[in-house]
Short mmCIF file of C-alpha atoms and ligand atoms in Angstrom, two decimals:
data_model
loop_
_atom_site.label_atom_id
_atom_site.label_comp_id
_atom_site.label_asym_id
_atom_site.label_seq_id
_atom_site.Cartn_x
_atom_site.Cartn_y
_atom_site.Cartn_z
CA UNK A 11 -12.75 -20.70 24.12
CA UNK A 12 -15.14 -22.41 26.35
CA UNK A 13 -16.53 -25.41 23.62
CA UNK A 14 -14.45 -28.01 22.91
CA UNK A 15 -15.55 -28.04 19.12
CA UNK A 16 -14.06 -24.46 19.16
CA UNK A 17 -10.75 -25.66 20.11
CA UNK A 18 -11.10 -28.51 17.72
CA UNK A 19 -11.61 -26.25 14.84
CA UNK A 20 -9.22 -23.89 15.91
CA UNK A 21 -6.22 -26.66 15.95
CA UNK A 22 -7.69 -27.52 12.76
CA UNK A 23 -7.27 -23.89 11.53
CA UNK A 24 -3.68 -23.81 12.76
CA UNK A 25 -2.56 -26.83 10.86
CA UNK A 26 -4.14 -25.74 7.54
CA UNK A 27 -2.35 -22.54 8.35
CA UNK A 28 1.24 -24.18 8.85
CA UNK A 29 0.49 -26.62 5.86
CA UNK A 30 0.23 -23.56 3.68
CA UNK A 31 2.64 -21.67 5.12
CA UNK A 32 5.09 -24.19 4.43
CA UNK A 33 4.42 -24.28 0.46
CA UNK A 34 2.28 -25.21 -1.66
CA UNK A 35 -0.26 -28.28 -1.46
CA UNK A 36 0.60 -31.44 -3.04
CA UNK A 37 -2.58 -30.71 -5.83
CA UNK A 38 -2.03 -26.86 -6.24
CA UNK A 39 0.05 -27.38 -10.15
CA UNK A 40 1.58 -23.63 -9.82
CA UNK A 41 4.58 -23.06 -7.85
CA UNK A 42 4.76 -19.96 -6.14
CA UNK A 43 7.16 -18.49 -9.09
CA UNK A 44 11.28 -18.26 -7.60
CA UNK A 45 11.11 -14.04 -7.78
CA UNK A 46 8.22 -14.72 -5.01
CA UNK A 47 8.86 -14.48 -1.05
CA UNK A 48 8.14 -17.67 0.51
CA UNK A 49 4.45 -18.35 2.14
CA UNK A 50 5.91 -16.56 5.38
CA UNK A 51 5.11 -13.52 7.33
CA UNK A 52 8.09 -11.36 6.16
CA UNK A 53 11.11 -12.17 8.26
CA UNK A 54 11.57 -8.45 9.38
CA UNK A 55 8.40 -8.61 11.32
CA UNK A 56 8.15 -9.51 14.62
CA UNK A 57 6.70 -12.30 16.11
CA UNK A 58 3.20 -13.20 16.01
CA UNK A 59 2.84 -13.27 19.91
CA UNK A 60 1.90 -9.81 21.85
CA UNK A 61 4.25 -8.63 24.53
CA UNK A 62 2.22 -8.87 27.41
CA UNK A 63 0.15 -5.93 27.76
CA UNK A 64 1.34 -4.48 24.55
CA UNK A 65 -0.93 -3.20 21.38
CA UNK A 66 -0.39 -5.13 18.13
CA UNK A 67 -2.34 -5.06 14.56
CA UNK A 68 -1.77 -8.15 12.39
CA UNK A 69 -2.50 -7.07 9.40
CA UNK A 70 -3.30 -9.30 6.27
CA UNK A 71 -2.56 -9.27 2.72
CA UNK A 72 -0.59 -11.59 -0.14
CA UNK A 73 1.83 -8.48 -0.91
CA UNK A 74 5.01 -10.58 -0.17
CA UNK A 75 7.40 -9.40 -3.21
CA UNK A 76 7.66 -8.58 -6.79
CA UNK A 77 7.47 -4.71 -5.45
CA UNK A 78 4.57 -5.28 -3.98
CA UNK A 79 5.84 -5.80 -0.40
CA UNK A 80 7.55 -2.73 -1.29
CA UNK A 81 4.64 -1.06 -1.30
CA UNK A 82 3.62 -2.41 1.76
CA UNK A 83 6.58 -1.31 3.47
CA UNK A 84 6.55 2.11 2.66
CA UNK A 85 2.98 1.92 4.15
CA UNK A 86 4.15 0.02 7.20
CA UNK A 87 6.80 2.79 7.82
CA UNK A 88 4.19 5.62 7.91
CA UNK A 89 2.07 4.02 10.43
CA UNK A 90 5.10 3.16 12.75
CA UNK A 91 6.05 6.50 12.49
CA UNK A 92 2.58 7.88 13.99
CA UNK A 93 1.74 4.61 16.61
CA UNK A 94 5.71 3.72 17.36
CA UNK A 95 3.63 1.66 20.75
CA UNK A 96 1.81 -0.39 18.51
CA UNK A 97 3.24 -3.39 17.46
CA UNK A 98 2.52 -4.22 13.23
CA UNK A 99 2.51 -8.01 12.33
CA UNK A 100 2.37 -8.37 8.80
CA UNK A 101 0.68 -11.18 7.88
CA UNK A 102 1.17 -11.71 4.32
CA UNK A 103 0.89 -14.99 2.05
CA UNK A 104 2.86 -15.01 -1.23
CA UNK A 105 0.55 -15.58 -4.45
CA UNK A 106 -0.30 -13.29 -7.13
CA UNK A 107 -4.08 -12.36 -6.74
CA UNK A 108 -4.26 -14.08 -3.60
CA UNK A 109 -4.65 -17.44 -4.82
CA UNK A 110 -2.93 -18.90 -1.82
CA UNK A 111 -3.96 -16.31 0.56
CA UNK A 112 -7.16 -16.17 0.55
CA UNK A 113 -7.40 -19.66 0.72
CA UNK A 114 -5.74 -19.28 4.47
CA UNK A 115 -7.65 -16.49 5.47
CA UNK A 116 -11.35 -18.39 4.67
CA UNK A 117 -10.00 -21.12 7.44
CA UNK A 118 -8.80 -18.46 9.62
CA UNK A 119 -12.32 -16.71 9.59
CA UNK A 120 -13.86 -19.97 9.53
CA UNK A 121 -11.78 -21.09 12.66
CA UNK A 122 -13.07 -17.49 14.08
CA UNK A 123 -9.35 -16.35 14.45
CA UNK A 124 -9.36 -13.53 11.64
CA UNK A 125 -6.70 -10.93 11.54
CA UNK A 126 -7.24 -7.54 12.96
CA UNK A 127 -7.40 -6.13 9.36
CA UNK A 128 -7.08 -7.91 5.62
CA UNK A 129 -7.37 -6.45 2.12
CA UNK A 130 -10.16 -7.24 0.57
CA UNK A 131 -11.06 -6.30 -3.50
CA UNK A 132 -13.73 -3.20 -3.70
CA UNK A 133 -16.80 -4.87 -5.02
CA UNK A 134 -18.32 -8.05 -5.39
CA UNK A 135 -15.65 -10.05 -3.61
CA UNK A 136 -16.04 -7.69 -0.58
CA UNK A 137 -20.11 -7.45 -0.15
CA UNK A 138 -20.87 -10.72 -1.47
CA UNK A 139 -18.03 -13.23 1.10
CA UNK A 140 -16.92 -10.75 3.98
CA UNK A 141 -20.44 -8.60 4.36
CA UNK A 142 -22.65 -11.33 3.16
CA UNK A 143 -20.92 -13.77 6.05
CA UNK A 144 -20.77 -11.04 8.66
CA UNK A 145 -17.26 -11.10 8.91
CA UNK A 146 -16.79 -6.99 8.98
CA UNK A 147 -17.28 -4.16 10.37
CA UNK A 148 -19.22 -1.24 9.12
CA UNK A 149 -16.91 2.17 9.38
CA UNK A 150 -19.40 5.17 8.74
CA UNK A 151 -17.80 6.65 12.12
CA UNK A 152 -14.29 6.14 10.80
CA UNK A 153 -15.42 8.20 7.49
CA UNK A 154 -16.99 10.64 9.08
CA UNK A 155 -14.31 11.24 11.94
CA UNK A 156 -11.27 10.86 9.22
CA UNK A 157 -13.48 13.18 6.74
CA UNK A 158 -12.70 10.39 3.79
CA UNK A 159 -16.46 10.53 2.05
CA UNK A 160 -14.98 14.38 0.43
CA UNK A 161 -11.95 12.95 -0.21
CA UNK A 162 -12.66 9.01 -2.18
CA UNK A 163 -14.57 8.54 -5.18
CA UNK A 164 -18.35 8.83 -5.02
CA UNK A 165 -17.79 5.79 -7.80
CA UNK A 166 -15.87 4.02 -5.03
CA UNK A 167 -18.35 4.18 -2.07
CA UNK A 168 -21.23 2.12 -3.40
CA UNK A 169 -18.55 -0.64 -3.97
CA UNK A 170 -18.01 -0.67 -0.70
CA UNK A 171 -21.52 -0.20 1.29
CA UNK A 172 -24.34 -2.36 2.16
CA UNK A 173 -27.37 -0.95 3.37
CA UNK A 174 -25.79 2.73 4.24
CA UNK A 175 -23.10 1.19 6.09
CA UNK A 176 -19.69 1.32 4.22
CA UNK A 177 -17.36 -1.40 5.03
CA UNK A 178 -13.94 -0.67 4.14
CA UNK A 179 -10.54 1.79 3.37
CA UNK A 180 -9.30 1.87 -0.14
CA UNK A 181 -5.95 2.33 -0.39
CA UNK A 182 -5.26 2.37 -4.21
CA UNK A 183 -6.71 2.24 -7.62
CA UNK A 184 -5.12 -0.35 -10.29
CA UNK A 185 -5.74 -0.61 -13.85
CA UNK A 186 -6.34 -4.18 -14.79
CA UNK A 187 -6.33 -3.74 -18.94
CA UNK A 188 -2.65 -3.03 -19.39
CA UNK A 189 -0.82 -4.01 -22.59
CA UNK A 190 2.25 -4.05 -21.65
CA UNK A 191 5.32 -4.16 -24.41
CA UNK A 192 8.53 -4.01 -25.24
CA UNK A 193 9.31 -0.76 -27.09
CA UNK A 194 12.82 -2.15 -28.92
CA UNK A 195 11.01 -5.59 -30.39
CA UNK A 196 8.24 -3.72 -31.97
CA UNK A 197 10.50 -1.51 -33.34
CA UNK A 198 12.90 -3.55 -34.63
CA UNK A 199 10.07 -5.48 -36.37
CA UNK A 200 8.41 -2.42 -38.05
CA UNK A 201 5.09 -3.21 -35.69
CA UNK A 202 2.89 -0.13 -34.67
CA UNK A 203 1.36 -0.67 -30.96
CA UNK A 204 -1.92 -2.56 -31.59
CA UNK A 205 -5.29 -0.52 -30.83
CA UNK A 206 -7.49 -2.86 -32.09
CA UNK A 207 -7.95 -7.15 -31.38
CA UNK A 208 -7.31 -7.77 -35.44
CA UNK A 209 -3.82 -5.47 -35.05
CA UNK A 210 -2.99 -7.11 -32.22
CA UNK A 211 -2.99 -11.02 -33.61
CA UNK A 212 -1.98 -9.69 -37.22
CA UNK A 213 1.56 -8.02 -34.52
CA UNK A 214 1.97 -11.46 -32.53
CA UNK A 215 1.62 -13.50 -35.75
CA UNK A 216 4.68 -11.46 -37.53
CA UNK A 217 6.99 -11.79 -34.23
CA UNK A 218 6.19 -15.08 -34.40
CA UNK A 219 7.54 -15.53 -37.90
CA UNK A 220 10.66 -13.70 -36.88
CA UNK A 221 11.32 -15.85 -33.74
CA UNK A 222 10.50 -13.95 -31.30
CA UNK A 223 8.08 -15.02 -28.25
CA UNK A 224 4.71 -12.72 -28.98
CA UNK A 225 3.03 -13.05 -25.88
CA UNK A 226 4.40 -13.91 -22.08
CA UNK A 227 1.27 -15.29 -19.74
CA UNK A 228 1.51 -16.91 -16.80
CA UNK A 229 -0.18 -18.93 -14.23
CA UNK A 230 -3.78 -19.73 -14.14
CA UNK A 231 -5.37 -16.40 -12.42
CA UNK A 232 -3.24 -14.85 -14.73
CA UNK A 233 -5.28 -16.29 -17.69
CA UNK A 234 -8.30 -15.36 -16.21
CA UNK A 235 -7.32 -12.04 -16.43
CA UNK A 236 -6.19 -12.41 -19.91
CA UNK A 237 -9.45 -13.17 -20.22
CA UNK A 238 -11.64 -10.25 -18.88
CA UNK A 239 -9.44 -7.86 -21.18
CA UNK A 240 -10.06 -10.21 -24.00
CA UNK A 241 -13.88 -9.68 -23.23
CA UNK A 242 -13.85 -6.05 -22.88
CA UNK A 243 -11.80 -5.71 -25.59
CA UNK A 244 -14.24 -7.48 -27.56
CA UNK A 245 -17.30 -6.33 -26.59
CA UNK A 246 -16.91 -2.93 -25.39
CA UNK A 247 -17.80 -1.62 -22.20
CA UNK A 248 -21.83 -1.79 -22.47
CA UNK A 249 -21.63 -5.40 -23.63
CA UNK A 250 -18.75 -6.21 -20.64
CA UNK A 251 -21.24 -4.52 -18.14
CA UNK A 252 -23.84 -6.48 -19.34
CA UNK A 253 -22.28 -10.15 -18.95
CA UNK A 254 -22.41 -9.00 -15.03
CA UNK A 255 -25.92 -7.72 -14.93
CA UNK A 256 -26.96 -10.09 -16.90
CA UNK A 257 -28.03 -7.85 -20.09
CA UNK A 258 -25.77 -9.63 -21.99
CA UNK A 259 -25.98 -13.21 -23.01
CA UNK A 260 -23.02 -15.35 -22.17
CA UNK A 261 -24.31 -17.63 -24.88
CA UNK A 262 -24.34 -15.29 -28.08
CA UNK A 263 -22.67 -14.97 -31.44
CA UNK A 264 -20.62 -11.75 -29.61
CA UNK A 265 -19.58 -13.59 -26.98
CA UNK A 266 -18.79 -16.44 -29.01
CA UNK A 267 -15.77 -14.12 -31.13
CA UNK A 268 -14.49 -12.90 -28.10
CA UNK A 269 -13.74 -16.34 -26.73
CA UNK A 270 -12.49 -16.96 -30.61
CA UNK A 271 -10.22 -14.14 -30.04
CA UNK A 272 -9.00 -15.55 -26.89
CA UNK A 273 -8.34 -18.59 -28.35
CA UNK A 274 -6.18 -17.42 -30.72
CA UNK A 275 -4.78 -15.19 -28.83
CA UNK A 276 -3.56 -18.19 -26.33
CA UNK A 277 -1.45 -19.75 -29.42
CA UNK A 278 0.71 -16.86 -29.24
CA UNK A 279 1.85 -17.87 -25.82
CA UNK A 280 4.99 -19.67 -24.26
CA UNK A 281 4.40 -22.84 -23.26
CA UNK A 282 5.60 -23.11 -19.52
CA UNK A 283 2.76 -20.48 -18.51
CA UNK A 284 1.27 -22.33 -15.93
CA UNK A 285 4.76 -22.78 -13.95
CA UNK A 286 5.06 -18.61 -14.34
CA UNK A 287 4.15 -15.94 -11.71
CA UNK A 288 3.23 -12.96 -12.85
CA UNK A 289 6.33 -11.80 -12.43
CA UNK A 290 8.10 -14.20 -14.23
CA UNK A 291 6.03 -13.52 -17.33
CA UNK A 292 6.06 -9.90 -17.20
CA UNK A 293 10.08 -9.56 -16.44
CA UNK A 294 9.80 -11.56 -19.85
CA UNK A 295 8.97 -8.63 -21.57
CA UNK A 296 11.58 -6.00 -19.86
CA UNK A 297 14.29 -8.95 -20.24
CA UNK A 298 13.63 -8.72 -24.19
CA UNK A 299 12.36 -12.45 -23.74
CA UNK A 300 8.82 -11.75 -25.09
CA UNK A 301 7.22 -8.95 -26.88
CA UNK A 302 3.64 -8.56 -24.73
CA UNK A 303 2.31 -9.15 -21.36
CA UNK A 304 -1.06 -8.47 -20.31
CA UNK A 305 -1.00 -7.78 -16.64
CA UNK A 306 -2.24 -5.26 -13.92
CA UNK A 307 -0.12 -2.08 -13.45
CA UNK A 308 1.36 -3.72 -9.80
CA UNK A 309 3.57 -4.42 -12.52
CA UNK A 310 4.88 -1.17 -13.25
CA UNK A 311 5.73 -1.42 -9.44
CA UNK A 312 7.43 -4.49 -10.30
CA UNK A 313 9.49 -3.34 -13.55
CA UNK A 314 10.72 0.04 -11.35
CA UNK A 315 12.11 -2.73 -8.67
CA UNK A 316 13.84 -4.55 -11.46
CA UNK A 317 15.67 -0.40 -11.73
CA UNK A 318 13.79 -0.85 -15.28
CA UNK A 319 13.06 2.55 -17.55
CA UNK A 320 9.52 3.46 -18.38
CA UNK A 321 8.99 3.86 -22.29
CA UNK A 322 12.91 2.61 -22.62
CA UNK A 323 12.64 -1.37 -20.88
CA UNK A 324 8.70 -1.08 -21.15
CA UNK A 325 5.83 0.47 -22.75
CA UNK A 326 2.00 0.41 -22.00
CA UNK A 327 -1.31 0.86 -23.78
CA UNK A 328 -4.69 -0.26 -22.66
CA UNK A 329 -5.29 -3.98 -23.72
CA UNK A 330 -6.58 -3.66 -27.95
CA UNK A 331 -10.32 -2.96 -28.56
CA UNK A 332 -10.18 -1.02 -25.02
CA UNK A 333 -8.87 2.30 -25.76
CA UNK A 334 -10.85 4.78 -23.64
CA UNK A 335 -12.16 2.12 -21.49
CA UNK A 336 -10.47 1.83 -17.66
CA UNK A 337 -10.41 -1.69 -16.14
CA UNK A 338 -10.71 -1.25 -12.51
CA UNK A 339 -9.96 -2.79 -9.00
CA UNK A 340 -9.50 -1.63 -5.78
CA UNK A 341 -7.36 -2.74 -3.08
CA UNK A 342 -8.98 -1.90 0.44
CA UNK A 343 -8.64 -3.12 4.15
CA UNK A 344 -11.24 -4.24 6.36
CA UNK A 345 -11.91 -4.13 10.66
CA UNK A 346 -12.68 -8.21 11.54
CA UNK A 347 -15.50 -8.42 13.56
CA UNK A 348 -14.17 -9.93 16.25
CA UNK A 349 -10.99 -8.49 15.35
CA UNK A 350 -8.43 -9.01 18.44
CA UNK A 351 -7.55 -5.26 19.01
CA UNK A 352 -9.70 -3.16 17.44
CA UNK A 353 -8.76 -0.07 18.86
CA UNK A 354 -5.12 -0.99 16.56
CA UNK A 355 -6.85 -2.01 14.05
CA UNK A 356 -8.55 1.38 13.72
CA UNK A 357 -4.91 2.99 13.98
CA UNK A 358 -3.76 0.97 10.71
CA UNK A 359 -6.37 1.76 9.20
CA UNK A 360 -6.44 5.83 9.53
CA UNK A 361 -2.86 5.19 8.24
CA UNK A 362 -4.19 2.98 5.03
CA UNK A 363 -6.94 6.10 4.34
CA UNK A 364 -4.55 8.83 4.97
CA UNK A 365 -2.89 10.87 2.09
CA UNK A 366 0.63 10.31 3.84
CA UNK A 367 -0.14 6.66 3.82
CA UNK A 368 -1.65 6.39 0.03
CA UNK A 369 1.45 8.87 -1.46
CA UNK A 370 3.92 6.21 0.39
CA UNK A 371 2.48 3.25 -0.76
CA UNK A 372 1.02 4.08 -4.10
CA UNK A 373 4.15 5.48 -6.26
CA UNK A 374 5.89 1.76 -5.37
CA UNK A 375 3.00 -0.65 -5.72
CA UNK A 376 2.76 0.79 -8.89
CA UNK A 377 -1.21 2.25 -8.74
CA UNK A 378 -2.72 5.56 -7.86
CA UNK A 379 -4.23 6.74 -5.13
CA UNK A 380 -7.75 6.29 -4.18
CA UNK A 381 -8.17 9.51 -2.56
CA UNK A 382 -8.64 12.32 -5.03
CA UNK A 383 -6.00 14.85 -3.20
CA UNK A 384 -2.43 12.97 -3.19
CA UNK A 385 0.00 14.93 -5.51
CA UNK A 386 0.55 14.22 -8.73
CA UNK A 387 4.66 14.74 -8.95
CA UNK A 388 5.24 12.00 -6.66
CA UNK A 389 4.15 9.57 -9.30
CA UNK A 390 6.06 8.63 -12.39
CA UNK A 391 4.79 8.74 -15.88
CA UNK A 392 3.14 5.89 -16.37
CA UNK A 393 1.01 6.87 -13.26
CA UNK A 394 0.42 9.41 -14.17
CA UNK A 395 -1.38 8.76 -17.77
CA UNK A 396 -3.12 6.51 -15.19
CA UNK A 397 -4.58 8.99 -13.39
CA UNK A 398 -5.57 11.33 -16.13
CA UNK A 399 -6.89 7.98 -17.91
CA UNK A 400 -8.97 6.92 -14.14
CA UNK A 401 -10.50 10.35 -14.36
CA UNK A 402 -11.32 10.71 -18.57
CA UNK A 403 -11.94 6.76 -19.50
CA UNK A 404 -15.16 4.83 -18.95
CA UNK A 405 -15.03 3.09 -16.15
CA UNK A 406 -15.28 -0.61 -15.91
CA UNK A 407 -14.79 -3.31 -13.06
CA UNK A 408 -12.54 -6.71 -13.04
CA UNK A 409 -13.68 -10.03 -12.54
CA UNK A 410 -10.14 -11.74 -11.67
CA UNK A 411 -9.51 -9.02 -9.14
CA UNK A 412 -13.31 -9.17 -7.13
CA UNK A 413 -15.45 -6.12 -8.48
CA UNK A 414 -17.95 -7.85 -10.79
CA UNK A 415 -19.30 -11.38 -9.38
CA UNK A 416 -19.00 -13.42 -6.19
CA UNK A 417 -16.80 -15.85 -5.49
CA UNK A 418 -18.75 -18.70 -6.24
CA UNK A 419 -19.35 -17.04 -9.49
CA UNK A 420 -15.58 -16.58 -10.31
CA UNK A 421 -14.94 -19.81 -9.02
CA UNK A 422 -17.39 -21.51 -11.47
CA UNK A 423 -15.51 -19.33 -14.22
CA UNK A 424 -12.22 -20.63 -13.15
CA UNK A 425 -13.21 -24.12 -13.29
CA UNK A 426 -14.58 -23.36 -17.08
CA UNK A 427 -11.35 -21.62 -17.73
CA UNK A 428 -9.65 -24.78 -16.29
CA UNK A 429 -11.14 -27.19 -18.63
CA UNK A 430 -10.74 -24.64 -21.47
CA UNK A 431 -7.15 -24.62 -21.20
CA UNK A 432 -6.99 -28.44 -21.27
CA UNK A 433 -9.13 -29.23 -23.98
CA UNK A 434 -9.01 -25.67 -26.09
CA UNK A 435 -12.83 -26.71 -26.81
CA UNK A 436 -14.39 -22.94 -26.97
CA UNK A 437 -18.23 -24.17 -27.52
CA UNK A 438 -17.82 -26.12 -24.54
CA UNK A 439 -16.34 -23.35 -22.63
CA UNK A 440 -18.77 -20.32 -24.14
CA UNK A 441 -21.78 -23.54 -22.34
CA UNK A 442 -20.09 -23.51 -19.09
CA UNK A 443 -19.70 -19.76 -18.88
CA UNK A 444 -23.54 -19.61 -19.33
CA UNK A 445 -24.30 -22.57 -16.95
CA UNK A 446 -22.20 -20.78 -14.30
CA UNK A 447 -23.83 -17.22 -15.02
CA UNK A 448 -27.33 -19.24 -14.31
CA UNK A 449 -25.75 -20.87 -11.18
CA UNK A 450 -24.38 -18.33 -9.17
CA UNK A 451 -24.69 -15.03 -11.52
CA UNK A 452 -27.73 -12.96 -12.43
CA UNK A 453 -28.62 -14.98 -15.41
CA UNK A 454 -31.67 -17.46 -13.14
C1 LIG B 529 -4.48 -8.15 -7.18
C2 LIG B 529 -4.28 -7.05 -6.18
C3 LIG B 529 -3.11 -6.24 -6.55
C4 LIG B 529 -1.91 -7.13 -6.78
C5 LIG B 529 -2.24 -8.29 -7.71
C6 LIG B 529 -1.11 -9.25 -7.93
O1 LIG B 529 -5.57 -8.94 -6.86
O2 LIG B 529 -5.42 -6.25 -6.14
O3 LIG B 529 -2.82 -5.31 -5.54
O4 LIG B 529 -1.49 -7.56 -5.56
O5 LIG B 529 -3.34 -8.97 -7.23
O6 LIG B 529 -0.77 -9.94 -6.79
#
């Protein structure tokens, strides 16, 4: 810390930190939902200063409830198991998505005070901000020393590499175009699970005329999300490839009905969405409150902490118009360059690429595992139609969750998606969506 500017930024750093930590900002609409730990490091943990002399990971991540810090924990407890001298400080910001946490993290790294390690989506969100600004190591040794390359998917790796070097652990694979439902209200209202977009509206607009809430939806990230299944459900997977490689025109007629669909779709939703977690709007569905929630499958994690029943309190199917089709993301951790002890950085993350540390974690976050070998009857059912799905389906990526376009990219989408939910103006949206895919996409 020899400049002065350093120090500058780096008090600057610690006050955006605190502000955040303490809540949310004054202009940030969503509340972090009440089911949600608060923007903390988990109180279990132990403090954030090193005994002197002593080894310590902080580790970083927005799994801070809703059975994701679950998850987490079971993870935690395998690696303090194998390094019982090395301190683990877990880091984590509440916010579904990491809205709020990776807000913290980009001053952190800015402030050049990263974490040791952070999760970081497989993908565009990792190559194009953490590679593209130099802010992580490559790990070939790691992979080669750990023997992971027979072990993770050969789909996986290229997500993950730059130039031959590969640049981070996967720890799980979630499914991103979930329908989830409540098996009681569409039986007691004679409706078969959609399969297709035009079964799906035709469901939501009966429930509607019998009272009941069709769909639950949540807070803004959560209707962007809404929104990628909407497009792949639409399109198809060639067409959804294509809107990220820029084979398919953001401004055509096709495009154009799946924003239609979305549209209508949105009318089917409860009002208070943008004041909703995730959680909140998927416990909707298990509480009998609404009849669908489109959402990840961290929220099967999430029902089975609620001590919900699969195919009793909750039923799934992929999102309509994407049967056969397998939304992915990936959740993986990263070495900071510059990260303040590596050599426990490294430990964490043998633990987050071992197949005692992905059977742990991976059966209560409510995903499978990345690596190909974990067992099978440690997972529950949904899980494991998830797996057998991950290895049959076509395989797609997510935009909410980092694998198809940079940040700036999503970013522009957001603010499109913003205005769209304002002003419900869908020709004005479908224009934005195709300014932002000449901005910062591969439409130039
Ligand atoms: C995703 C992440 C998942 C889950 C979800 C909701 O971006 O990959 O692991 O945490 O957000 O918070």
């Amino acid at each position: 810390m020899k400049k002065l500017s350093w120090i500058l930024f780096s008090l600057l750093a610690i006050v955006a930190i605190a502000l955040t930590a303490c809540g949310p900002k004054a202009e940030e609409p969503a509340q972090p939902a009440a089911t949600e730990a608060p923007a903390q490091p988990a109180a279990t943990e132990a403090p954030a200063q090193p005994a002197a002399g002593g080894k310590q990971v902080e580790v970083f991540s927005w799994w801070t409830g809703g059975g994701e810090a679950a998850g987490l924990e079971a993870m935690i407890k395998v690696f303090k198991a194998k390094y019982p001298d090395i301190e683990f400080i877990n880091a984590a910001v509440a916010g579904g998505a990491g809205t709020n946490a990776r807000a913290v993290l980009a001053s952190r790294l800015q402030a050049g005070d990263p974490p040791d390690s952070w999760q970081g989506h497989a993908g565009q969100e990792l190559i194009g901000t953490y590679v593209a600004g130099n802010q992580i190591q490559p790990l070939n040794d790691l992979y080669e020393s750990e023997g992971w390359l027979e072990v993770m998917p050969e789909t996986l790796i290229p997500l993950i590499s730059d130039n031959g070097n590969i640049y981070s652990v996967p720890v799980n694979i979630h499914r991103a175009n979930v329908l989830w439902y409540n098996p009681k209200i569409l039986a007691d209202n004679n409706i078969a699970v959609p399969t297709t977009i035009d079964e799906w509206l035709a469901a939501m607009e009966t429930l509607k005329g019998a009272g009941v809430q069709p769909l639950a939806l949540g807070e803004q990230w959560t209707k962007m999300h809404l929104l990628e299944t909407v497009l792949l459900g639409t399109l198809g997977p060639d067409a959804y490839n294509g809107l990220w490689t820029g084979t398919t025109d953001w401004g055509s007629p096709e495009v154009k009905v799946a924003l239609d669909n979305y549209a209508k779709i949105l009318t089917y939703a409860n009002s208070d969405s943008a004041s909703l977690s995730w959680q909140d709007a998927a416990q909707l569905v298990v509480n009998g409150d609404a009849a669908f929630n489109v959402m990840g499958d961290w929220a099967e994690g999430y029902f089975r902490e609620l001590g919900k029943t699969p195919e009793t309190d909750y039923g799934w199917a992929p999102v309509p118009g994407s049967v056969g089709v397998f939304q992915f993301l990936s959740d993986s951790f990263v070495l900071a360059v510059g990260a303040p002890d590596p050599e426990a950085a490294v430990a964490w993350l043998k633990i987050a690429g071992s197949k005692e540390g992905q059977e742990a974690f991976n059966p209560v976050k409510g995903s499978i595992c990345a690596r190909t070998d974990c067992d099978k009857a440690l997972f529950g059912v949904y899980l494991q139609s998830a797996m057998d799905d991950w290895a049959s389906n076509i395989v797609v990526g997510s935009l909410t969750h980092g694998v198809v376009a940079n940040d700036s990219w999503k970013s522009e989408i957001d603010t499109a998606l913003g205005l769209f939910i304002q002003n419900g103006d869908v020709d004005a949206f479908q224009s934005a969506l195709v300014a932002a895919c000449k901005a910062s996409g591969p439409c130039k």
